[in-house]
Coordinates of C-alpha atoms in Angstrom, one line a residue:
Chain A
M185 CA -212.2 17.2 -178.7
N186 CA -212.2 15.7 -182.1
L187 CA -213.0 12.3 -183.1
P188 CA -212.8 9.6 -183.2
I189 CA -210.9 8.7 -180.1
Y190 CA -208.4 6.8 -180.1
L191 CA -207.7 4.2 -177.8
D192 CA -206.6 1.3 -178.9
N193 CA -203.3 2.2 -177.9
S194 CA -201.8 -1.6 -177.6
A195 CA -202.1 -2.4 -181.4
T196 CA -200.3 0.8 -182.6
T197 CA -198.9 4.7 -181.5
P198 CA -199.2 8.0 -183.6
V199 CA -196.1 9.6 -183.8
D200 CA -195.1 12.3 -181.6
P201 CA -195.0 14.9 -183.4
R202 CA -191.1 16.0 -181.6
V203 CA -190.1 12.0 -182.9
L204 CA -191.3 13.1 -186.6
D205 CA -189.7 16.2 -186.1
A206 CA -186.1 14.2 -184.9
M207 CA -186.5 11.8 -188.5
L208 CA -187.6 14.1 -191.2
P209 CA -183.8 15.6 -192.1
Y210 CA -182.5 11.6 -192.4
F211 CA -184.9 11.5 -195.4
K212 CA -183.4 14.1 -197.5
E213 CA -180.7 16.2 -196.5
K214 CA -179.2 14.1 -194.7
F215 CA -179.4 10.4 -196.9
G216 CA -176.8 8.4 -196.5
N217 CA -175.8 5.1 -195.7
A218 CA -174.2 4.1 -192.3
A219 CA -172.5 1.8 -193.4
S220 CA -170.8 4.0 -196.3
R221 CA -167.3 4.5 -194.8
S222 CA -165.9 6.6 -197.2
H223 CA -167.9 9.7 -197.2
P224 CA -170.1 12.7 -195.1
F225 CA -173.1 11.3 -196.2
G226 CA -172.2 7.9 -194.7
W227 CA -170.5 9.4 -191.9
I228 CA -173.7 11.5 -190.8
A229 CA -176.0 8.6 -190.6
E230 CA -173.9 6.7 -188.6
E231 CA -173.7 9.3 -186.0
A232 CA -177.5 9.9 -185.7
V233 CA -177.4 5.4 -185.6
D234 CA -175.2 6.0 -182.8
Y235 CA -176.8 8.5 -181.5
A236 CA -180.2 6.5 -181.0
R237 CA -178.4 3.6 -180.3
E238 CA -177.0 5.3 -176.8
Q239 CA -181.2 6.4 -176.8
V240 CA -182.6 3.3 -177.4
A241 CA -179.8 1.3 -174.3
R242 CA -180.3 4.2 -172.0
L243 CA -183.9 3.1 -171.6
I244 CA -183.7 -0.5 -170.3
N245 CA -180.2 0.2 -168.9
A246 CA -177.8 -1.6 -172.1
D247 CA -175.0 -0.8 -173.2
A248 CA -175.1 0.8 -177.1
K249 CA -173.2 -2.0 -178.4
E250 CA -176.2 -4.4 -176.9
I251 CA -179.1 -3.1 -179.2
I252 CA -179.7 -5.0 -182.9
F253 CA -181.9 -3.1 -185.1
T254 CA -184.5 -5.1 -186.6
S255 CA -187.9 -4.0 -188.3
G256 CA -189.8 -4.4 -185.7
A257 CA -191.2 -7.3 -182.8
T258 CA -191.9 -9.9 -184.2
E259 CA -188.6 -10.1 -186.2
S260 CA -186.9 -9.8 -183.2
N261 CA -188.6 -12.5 -181.2
N262 CA -188.5 -14.7 -183.7
L263 CA -184.7 -13.6 -183.8
A264 CA -184.5 -14.5 -180.2
L265 CA -185.8 -17.6 -180.7
K266 CA -184.5 -19.1 -183.6
G267 CA -181.7 -17.3 -183.1
V268 CA -180.4 -19.2 -179.5
F269 CA -182.2 -22.1 -180.9
E270 CA -179.7 -22.5 -184.0
M271 CA -176.4 -20.8 -181.5
Y272 CA -177.3 -23.2 -178.2
R273 CA -178.5 -26.0 -180.4
S274 CA -175.7 -27.9 -179.0
K275 CA -176.5 -27.5 -175.2
G276 CA -179.9 -28.3 -175.8
N277 CA -183.1 -28.3 -177.5
H278 CA -185.5 -27.0 -174.6
I279 CA -187.3 -23.5 -174.6
I280 CA -189.8 -23.4 -172.0
T281 CA -192.5 -20.3 -172.6
V282 CA -195.9 -19.1 -172.2
V283 CA -199.7 -19.8 -173.6
T284 CA -200.5 -16.0 -173.3
E285 CA -197.1 -15.1 -175.1
H286 CA -198.0 -12.5 -178.2
K287 CA -198.5 -15.2 -181.7
C288 CA -194.8 -13.9 -183.0
V289 CA -193.3 -16.3 -180.2
L290 CA -196.0 -18.5 -180.3
E291 CA -195.5 -19.7 -184.4
A292 CA -191.3 -19.3 -184.0
A293 CA -191.8 -21.6 -181.4
R294 CA -193.9 -24.4 -183.0
H295 CA -191.3 -24.3 -186.2
L296 CA -188.6 -24.9 -184.1
E297 CA -190.4 -27.8 -182.5
R298 CA -190.6 -29.4 -186.3
L299 CA -186.4 -28.3 -186.2
G300 CA -185.9 -31.1 -183.7
A301 CA -186.9 -28.8 -181.1
E302 CA -189.0 -29.5 -177.4
V303 CA -190.8 -26.4 -176.0
S304 CA -192.6 -26.7 -173.0
Y305 CA -196.1 -24.2 -172.8
L306 CA -197.0 -22.8 -168.8
P307 CA -200.5 -21.9 -168.8
V308 CA -201.5 -19.1 -166.5
N309 CA -204.1 -18.6 -163.5
H310 CA -207.6 -16.7 -163.5
L311 CA -205.4 -13.4 -163.5
G312 CA -203.1 -14.6 -166.5
E313 CA -200.0 -14.7 -164.8
I314 CA -197.5 -17.7 -164.7
D315 CA -196.1 -20.1 -161.5
L316 CA -193.0 -19.2 -160.8
D317 CA -192.5 -22.8 -159.4
Q318 CA -194.5 -24.4 -161.8
L319 CA -191.6 -22.8 -164.4
E320 CA -188.5 -23.5 -162.1
D321 CA -190.4 -26.9 -163.0
A322 CA -190.0 -27.1 -166.1
I323 CA -186.5 -26.8 -166.6
K324 CA -184.6 -29.5 -167.5
P325 CA -180.7 -30.1 -168.4
T326 CA -181.4 -29.2 -171.7
T327 CA -183.2 -26.5 -171.3
I328 CA -181.5 -23.0 -173.4
L329 CA -183.6 -21.0 -173.1
I330 CA -187.3 -19.0 -171.4
S331 CA -189.5 -16.2 -173.1
V332 CA -191.7 -15.3 -171.4
M333 CA -193.4 -11.5 -172.7
Y334 CA -192.5 -8.5 -170.0
A335 CA -196.6 -7.5 -170.5
N336 CA -199.5 -8.8 -172.3
N337 CA -200.4 -7.5 -175.1
E338 CA -204.6 -8.1 -174.5
I339 CA -205.3 -7.7 -171.1
G340 CA -201.8 -5.6 -169.5
V341 CA -200.3 -7.9 -166.8
I342 CA -196.8 -7.9 -165.9
H343 CA -195.4 -10.6 -165.9
P344 CA -191.8 -11.1 -162.1
I345 CA -189.2 -10.8 -165.4
A346 CA -186.7 -9.9 -162.8
E347 CA -187.3 -13.5 -160.5
I348 CA -187.6 -15.4 -163.9
G349 CA -184.2 -14.0 -164.6
A350 CA -182.8 -14.4 -161.4
L351 CA -184.5 -17.8 -161.9
A352 CA -183.2 -18.5 -165.0
E353 CA -179.2 -17.2 -164.0
R354 CA -179.3 -20.3 -161.3
H355 CA -179.9 -22.7 -163.9
G356 CA -178.1 -21.2 -166.4
V357 CA -180.2 -20.8 -168.9
L358 CA -180.8 -17.7 -171.2
L359 CA -184.5 -15.3 -170.8
H360 CA -185.3 -13.0 -173.5
T361 CA -188.6 -11.6 -172.8
D362 CA -191.0 -9.6 -175.6
A363 CA -191.2 -6.7 -174.0
T364 CA -193.1 -4.6 -176.7
Q365 CA -196.2 -3.8 -174.5
A366 CA -194.0 -2.6 -171.8
A367 CA -191.1 -0.9 -173.0
G368 CA -191.2 3.0 -171.9
K369 CA -194.4 2.3 -170.4
V370 CA -193.3 0.7 -167.6
P371 CA -189.0 0.7 -165.8
I372 CA -187.1 -1.8 -167.1
D373 CA -183.2 -2.8 -166.4
V374 CA -181.9 -5.1 -168.3
K375 CA -178.8 -5.7 -166.2
K376 CA -181.1 -6.1 -162.5
E377 CA -183.7 -8.0 -164.2
H378 CA -181.0 -10.5 -165.4
I379 CA -182.4 -10.4 -168.7
H380 CA -180.4 -12.0 -171.7
L381 CA -182.6 -11.0 -174.9
L382 CA -185.5 -8.3 -175.0
S383 CA -187.7 -7.5 -178.2
M384 CA -188.6 -4.1 -178.4
S385 CA -191.2 -2.2 -181.5
A386 CA -191.3 1.9 -182.1
H387 CA -194.9 1.9 -182.3
K388 CA -196.1 1.0 -179.5
M389 CA -194.5 3.6 -178.2
Y390 CA -194.8 6.9 -180.9
G391 CA -192.1 5.9 -182.5
P392 CA -192.4 5.0 -186.5
K393 CA -193.8 1.9 -187.4
G394 CA -190.8 -0.6 -188.7
I395 CA -188.3 -0.4 -186.0
G396 CA -186.7 -1.6 -183.6
C397 CA -184.7 -4.2 -181.7
L398 CA -183.0 -6.6 -180.2
Y399 CA -181.1 -6.6 -176.9
V400 CA -178.5 -9.3 -176.6
R401 CA -176.5 -8.7 -173.7
R402 CA -172.7 -8.5 -174.6
R403 CA -171.7 -9.5 -170.6
G404 CA -172.0 -12.3 -167.9
P405 CA -172.9 -14.5 -170.5
R406 CA -172.0 -13.2 -173.3
V407 CA -174.8 -14.0 -175.4
K408 CA -175.5 -14.6 -179.6
V409 CA -178.0 -15.5 -181.6
T410 CA -177.4 -17.4 -185.4
A411 CA -178.7 -14.6 -188.2
Q412 CA -182.0 -15.4 -189.8
M413 CA -181.2 -13.8 -192.8
D414 CA -177.5 -13.5 -195.5
G415 CA -175.7 -10.4 -195.6
G416 CA -173.4 -7.8 -195.3
G417 CA -173.2 -8.7 -191.5
H418 CA -174.4 -5.9 -190.0
E419 CA -175.8 -5.5 -186.7
R420 CA -172.5 -7.5 -185.2
G421 CA -173.1 -10.1 -187.6
M422 CA -177.1 -11.2 -186.3
R423 CA -178.9 -9.1 -188.8
S424 CA -177.9 -8.4 -192.0
G425 CA -179.4 -5.0 -194.2
T426 CA -179.0 -1.3 -194.6
L427 CA -180.8 -0.1 -191.7
N428 CA -183.3 2.3 -191.5
V429 CA -181.9 5.9 -190.5
P430 CA -185.3 7.8 -190.2
G431 CA -186.5 5.1 -188.2
I432 CA -184.1 4.2 -186.3
V433 CA -183.5 8.0 -185.9
G434 CA -187.2 8.2 -184.1
F435 CA -187.0 5.0 -182.4
G436 CA -183.9 6.5 -180.4
K437 CA -186.2 10.3 -179.9
A438 CA -189.0 7.7 -178.8
C439 CA -187.0 5.6 -176.4
E440 CA -186.2 9.3 -175.2
L441 CA -189.6 10.1 -174.8
C442 CA -191.0 7.6 -172.7
Q443 CA -187.9 7.6 -170.5
Q444 CA -188.5 11.8 -169.8
E445 CA -191.9 11.5 -169.7
M446 CA -192.6 7.7 -167.9
P447 CA -193.0 8.9 -164.3
H448 CA -195.6 12.1 -165.5
E449 CA -197.2 9.4 -168.2
S450 CA -197.6 6.4 -166.2
E451 CA -199.5 8.5 -163.9
R452 CA -201.5 10.3 -165.9
L453 CA -202.6 7.1 -167.6
R454 CA -203.3 4.6 -164.6
R455 CA -205.5 7.7 -163.2
L456 CA -207.1 8.1 -167.0
R457 CA -207.0 4.4 -166.8
N458 CA -209.1 3.8 -163.5
K459 CA -211.7 6.8 -164.0
L460 CA -212.7 4.9 -167.4
E461 CA -211.9 1.3 -165.8
S462 CA -214.2 2.1 -163.0
A463 CA -216.9 4.2 -164.3
L464 CA -217.6 0.8 -166.9
L465 CA -217.7 -1.5 -163.6
Q466 CA -220.4 0.8 -161.6
I467 CA -222.8 -1.3 -165.4
E468 CA -223.9 -4.6 -164.5
E469 CA -222.4 -7.9 -165.0
V470 CA -219.0 -6.1 -165.8
T471 CA -216.1 -7.6 -165.1
V472 CA -212.2 -6.8 -165.7
N473 CA -210.1 -10.4 -167.8
G474 CA -206.6 -10.6 -165.7
S475 CA -204.6 -9.4 -162.6
T476 CA -205.5 -5.6 -161.9
E477 CA -202.3 -5.6 -159.2
N478 CA -199.4 -6.2 -161.6
R479 CA -200.3 -4.5 -164.7
L480 CA -199.6 -1.9 -166.9
P481 CA -200.9 1.2 -166.7
H482 CA -202.9 2.4 -169.2
I483 CA -204.4 -0.4 -170.1
T484 CA -207.7 -2.7 -168.9
N485 CA -209.5 -5.4 -170.8
L486 CA -213.5 -5.8 -169.8
S487 CA -216.2 -8.2 -170.6
F488 CA -219.4 -7.2 -170.7
K489 CA -221.3 -10.1 -170.0
W490 CA -224.8 -10.7 -172.7
V491 CA -223.1 -8.5 -174.7
E492 CA -221.2 -9.7 -178.0
G493 CA -217.8 -7.8 -178.9
E494 CA -217.5 -7.4 -182.1
G495 CA -221.7 -6.2 -181.9
L496 CA -220.9 -3.1 -178.6
M497 CA -217.8 -2.0 -180.4
M498 CA -220.6 -1.4 -183.5
A499 CA -222.4 1.0 -181.7
F500 CA -219.0 3.4 -180.8
N501 CA -215.8 2.2 -183.5
K502 CA -217.0 5.4 -185.6
D503 CA -215.9 8.0 -182.8
I504 CA -214.2 5.2 -180.1
A505 CA -211.4 3.1 -181.4
V506 CA -211.2 0.1 -179.7
S507 CA -210.4 -3.5 -180.1
S508 CA -212.0 -6.9 -179.1
G509 CA -210.9 -10.5 -177.6
S510 CA -214.6 -11.3 -180.0
A511 CA -214.1 -14.4 -183.2
C512 CA -215.7 -11.7 -185.1
T513 CA -212.8 -9.1 -184.9
S514 CA -210.8 -12.1 -186.0
A515 CA -210.2 -14.1 -189.3
S516 CA -210.5 -16.9 -187.6
L517 CA -213.2 -16.2 -186.0
E518 CA -211.6 -17.7 -182.7
P519 CA -212.3 -15.8 -180.3
S520 CA -209.1 -14.8 -178.2
Y521 CA -206.6 -17.3 -177.1
V522 CA -205.2 -15.3 -174.3
L523 CA -208.4 -14.7 -173.3
K524 CA -209.6 -18.6 -172.9
S525 CA -206.3 -18.9 -171.3
L526 CA -206.9 -17.6 -168.1
G527 CA -210.4 -20.2 -167.9
L528 CA -212.5 -17.3 -169.5
G529 CA -215.5 -19.3 -171.3
D530 CA -215.7 -18.8 -174.2
E531 CA -219.4 -16.1 -174.8
L532 CA -216.6 -13.4 -172.0
A533 CA -214.5 -13.7 -174.2
H534 CA -216.6 -12.6 -177.2
S535 CA -218.0 -10.1 -175.1
S536 CA -214.1 -8.5 -174.1
I537 CA -213.0 -4.9 -175.2
R538 CA -209.3 -3.5 -174.7
F539 CA -209.3 -0.2 -174.3
S540 CA -205.8 0.8 -174.5
L541 CA -204.9 4.2 -173.0
G542 CA -202.1 6.7 -175.0
R543 CA -199.5 9.8 -174.1
F544 CA -202.5 11.9 -176.3
N545 CA -205.9 11.0 -174.8
T546 CA -207.5 13.9 -172.1
E547 CA -209.3 12.9 -169.7
E548 CA -212.6 14.8 -171.1
E549 CA -211.9 11.9 -174.6
I550 CA -212.5 9.4 -171.1
D551 CA -215.8 11.1 -170.4
Y552 CA -217.0 11.1 -173.2
T553 CA -216.5 7.3 -173.6
I554 CA -217.6 6.5 -171.0
E555 CA -220.7 8.0 -171.5
R556 CA -220.8 5.9 -175.3
V557 CA -220.0 2.6 -173.8
T558 CA -222.5 2.6 -170.4
D559 CA -225.4 4.2 -173.4
A560 CA -224.3 1.2 -175.6
V561 CA -224.1 -1.5 -173.3
H562 CA -227.5 -0.8 -172.0
R563 CA -228.7 -0.7 -176.2
L564 CA -227.0 -4.5 -177.1
R565 CA -228.4 -5.6 -173.7
E566 CA -232.0 -4.7 -174.6
M567 CA -231.6 -6.4 -177.7
S568 CA -230.1 -9.3 -176.2
P569 CA -231.9 -13.0 -175.6
L570 CA -229.5 -13.8 -173.1
W571 CA -229.4 -10.5 -171.4
E572 CA -233.3 -11.7 -171.2
M573 CA -233.5 -14.9 -169.9
Y574 CA -230.8 -13.4 -167.2
K575 CA -232.6 -10.6 -165.9
E576 CA -235.6 -13.2 -165.5
G577 CA -233.8 -15.7 -163.2
I578 CA -233.2 -18.2 -166.1
D579 CA -230.4 -20.1 -165.9
L580 CA -228.5 -20.2 -169.3
K581 CA -226.3 -23.6 -168.5
T582 CA -230.3 -25.4 -168.4
V583 CA -231.4 -23.7 -171.8
E584 CA -230.7 -25.4 -174.7
F585 CA -228.9 -23.9 -177.3
R586 CA -227.7 -25.4 -181.1
P587 CA -224.5 -24.4 -182.0
H588 CA -224.9 -24.1 -186.2
Chain B
M949 CA -213.6 -4.6 -191.9
A950 CA -216.0 -2.3 -193.1
Y951 CA -220.1 -2.4 -192.5
S952 CA -222.1 -2.1 -195.6
K953 CA -224.4 0.9 -195.2
K954 CA -227.4 -1.2 -194.9
V955 CA -226.1 -3.3 -192.2
L956 CA -225.5 -0.3 -190.1
D957 CA -229.0 0.8 -190.5
H958 CA -230.8 -2.1 -189.7
Y959 CA -227.9 -2.2 -186.1
E960 CA -228.6 1.0 -186.3
N961 CA -232.4 1.2 -186.6
P962 CA -233.5 -2.0 -186.1
R963 CA -237.1 -2.9 -186.9
N964 CA -239.0 -5.6 -184.5
V965 CA -236.7 -5.5 -181.1
G966 CA -238.7 -7.1 -178.7
T967 CA -240.1 -10.1 -177.0
L968 CA -243.8 -11.5 -177.9
D969 CA -245.7 -13.8 -175.4
K970 CA -244.2 -17.2 -176.6
N971 CA -247.3 -18.7 -173.8
K972 CA -249.5 -17.8 -176.8
P973 CA -250.8 -20.5 -178.6
N974 CA -250.0 -18.6 -182.2
V975 CA -246.7 -17.2 -181.4
G976 CA -243.7 -19.0 -182.5
T977 CA -240.3 -18.9 -180.8
G978 CA -236.9 -20.6 -182.8
L979 CA -233.8 -20.7 -180.6
V980 CA -230.1 -20.8 -182.4
G981 CA -227.1 -20.0 -182.0
A982 CA -224.7 -20.6 -179.1
P983 CA -223.5 -17.1 -176.2
E984 CA -220.0 -19.4 -176.9
C985 CA -220.1 -19.3 -180.7
G986 CA -221.3 -15.9 -179.8
D987 CA -224.5 -15.4 -181.7
V988 CA -227.8 -16.7 -180.3
M989 CA -230.6 -15.3 -181.9
R990 CA -234.4 -15.5 -180.7
L991 CA -237.4 -14.8 -183.5
Q992 CA -241.1 -15.2 -182.4
I993 CA -244.1 -14.9 -184.9
E994 CA -247.1 -14.2 -184.5
V995 CA -249.8 -16.2 -186.2
D996 CA -253.2 -15.0 -187.3
P997 CA -254.9 -19.0 -187.2
E998 CA -257.3 -18.2 -190.1
T999 CA -254.9 -17.0 -192.6
Q1000 CA -252.1 -18.5 -191.6
R1001 CA -250.3 -15.5 -192.2
I1002 CA -247.5 -13.8 -190.0
I1003 CA -249.2 -10.4 -188.3
D1004 CA -245.5 -9.3 -186.1
A1005 CA -242.3 -10.9 -185.9
K1006 CA -240.2 -9.8 -183.4
F1007 CA -236.8 -10.7 -182.6
K1008 CA -233.7 -11.0 -180.2
T1009 CA -230.5 -11.3 -180.7
F1010 CA -226.8 -11.9 -179.4
G1011 CA -224.2 -11.3 -181.7
C1012 CA -222.1 -9.5 -184.2
G1013 CA -223.4 -5.9 -186.5
S1014 CA -223.9 -8.3 -189.0
A1015 CA -226.1 -10.9 -186.9
I1016 CA -227.8 -8.3 -185.2
A1017 CA -228.7 -6.7 -188.6
S1018 CA -229.9 -10.5 -190.4
S1019 CA -232.0 -11.1 -187.3
S1020 CA -233.5 -7.8 -188.0
L1021 CA -233.6 -7.9 -191.6
A1022 CA -235.8 -11.2 -191.1
T1023 CA -238.9 -10.1 -189.5
E1024 CA -238.7 -8.0 -192.4
M1025 CA -239.0 -10.0 -194.6
I1026 CA -241.6 -12.5 -193.3
I1027 CA -243.9 -10.1 -191.2
G1028 CA -246.8 -10.8 -194.0
K1029 CA -246.5 -13.8 -195.1
T1030 CA -248.0 -17.3 -194.7
I1031 CA -245.8 -19.3 -192.7
D1032 CA -246.0 -21.6 -195.9
E1033 CA -244.3 -18.8 -197.3
A1034 CA -242.2 -17.8 -194.9
M1035 CA -240.5 -20.9 -194.6
K1036 CA -239.2 -20.9 -198.1
L1037 CA -236.7 -17.7 -196.6
N1038 CA -233.3 -18.4 -198.0
N1039 CA -230.3 -17.2 -196.3
M1040 CA -228.5 -16.1 -200.0
D1041 CA -231.3 -13.8 -200.2
I1042 CA -230.7 -11.8 -196.9
V1043 CA -226.6 -12.2 -198.1
E1044 CA -227.5 -10.3 -200.9
E1045 CA -229.9 -6.9 -199.5
L1046 CA -227.2 -7.0 -196.4
A1047 CA -223.9 -7.7 -199.4
L1048 CA -222.2 -9.4 -195.9
P1049 CA -219.5 -10.5 -197.0
P1050 CA -218.0 -14.8 -196.8
V1051 CA -217.0 -14.5 -192.9
K1052 CA -221.0 -12.9 -191.9
I1053 CA -223.0 -15.7 -194.1
H1054 CA -223.3 -17.7 -191.2
C1055 CA -225.1 -14.7 -189.7
S1056 CA -227.9 -15.1 -192.1
V1057 CA -227.6 -19.3 -192.2
L1058 CA -228.6 -18.7 -188.3
A1059 CA -231.3 -16.1 -188.7
E1060 CA -233.1 -18.6 -191.8
D1061 CA -232.7 -20.7 -189.2
A1062 CA -234.2 -19.0 -186.4
V1063 CA -237.5 -18.0 -188.9
K1064 CA -237.5 -21.9 -189.5
A1065 CA -237.4 -23.1 -185.5
A1066 CA -240.4 -20.0 -184.9
I1067 CA -242.6 -21.6 -187.3
N1068 CA -241.6 -25.2 -186.3
D1069 CA -242.7 -24.2 -183.0
Y1070 CA -245.8 -22.4 -183.8
R1071 CA -246.7 -26.0 -186.3
I1072 CA -246.5 -28.2 -183.3
K1073 CA -247.9 -26.0 -180.7
N1074 CA -250.8 -26.3 -183.1
G1075 CA -251.0 -29.9 -183.9
L1076 CA -248.8 -29.6 -186.9
P1077 CA -246.2 -31.8 -187.7
P1078 CA -242.6 -29.9 -187.8
I1079 CA -241.3 -29.2 -191.7
I1080 CA -238.0 -30.6 -191.7
T1081 CA -236.0 -28.3 -194.4
E1082 CA -232.9 -29.5 -195.7
E1083 CA -229.4 -27.6 -194.6
P1084 CA -229.9 -24.1 -195.5
I1085 CA -227.8 -22.9 -198.6
G1086 CA -224.5 -21.4 -196.9
Q1087 CA -224.5 -23.8 -194.3
K1088 CA -220.8 -24.9 -194.8
V1089 CA -220.0 -21.5 -195.7
G1090 CA -218.1 -19.7 -192.3
T1091 CA -219.3 -21.8 -189.7

């Protein structure tokens, strides 16, 4: 077993060696511009892009023509929200989204509010789930778009996209889903689930960074988004810019591998995740954040009460890479807004750690992690005045703290 | 963000972790910070009533590595000092010693506050008026 162990696969994944092998020729001998129609360099690049487009489309049961390559999910989400708003502005200005969305969706929505959009931010319950009745009630005659992530990046909770899709269709509203965390991990079918727009990123699924796509439905209904960059009109006019051919080839290969390995891989990761989670839940005063029913197989988010997340991570982060919802790990000094929106008190958000497993993790690594994290929790609690008070039976609500 | 060697050293080998008997008349206890802010420090001092010297200090901290290191260092800095000398502890000394980055300055402020709160607790217990200090340097930074 090699250290450090990487358990932060929701942040990014390593490139699968098979993906890298597929990409390499497109940096050197096959370096052509896919838009060069006049010579074999261009033809070869174009052929590679077409093939990758098929691979990406197949993963989500889309048509290759419906895949618009972008630089990644942040761009895809921006293009979806801003592009739909601009394109369908005459039909209405209302957008519905959820408080636990990724910042790029929330910030794009805020941007649109400044341009005259009305945005409803749906709350989630203590498990991170939305209420479909509440969603339906939020729809108005002016609603043009619902944007709900497929699965949450911090707690892994999967939203019922098929049901939301059916609901959106019934009301003639477009549905966009940010599938950054879910794509390649759980089966997605844009047709069955009535998805109109879907964002994906290669680097969360063992592909390279800097490449992603937006799926834009072509039939029933035909959806269009207004381009957010002016240029040569690539990608059916929705996203200009010379195509990142090696990135696209790698993205395609990554999608193909995920599709092939999903049944086996998701079961393996689920088993390892459950092993890790149940072992850590043996420690006193540890809780799972978010629903454990509808959840991605490779994520667990735990709060270790009475120890602070960053302080805890420091005990093992030279050897085990994870991330925390603690304020101290963010530039803003605010604890995770996702965890706070579950109604978790700030102190529990500060005590949270996300473990996200991936293709290259082994059982041995999980066993090692269980041991190191358990030791660290005990060690930090020995140093924690809150743990001491808790153990003495003092109700911390009665203690007068002095926030500074 | 990478931690300085000194923060790592105090985190890995914290000095003076523990609890003193808060009911003893010559023990002062300072509890500062709040769980919802992600830092709580409890720092205790044991004072020799004859010399007014701090003969022992203990801490427990809920917080990030820099908060733990700041409180550990603070106990080291005050043991052997008189309470008047310890009252002059400045958070910037902790910042410098631990090479804390700007976002972690509040950890040092908290440690300074904890020392002062412990001293005042001791003073009140012993019939002395608490010393009201000016806002510590750095209070406005990173809090």
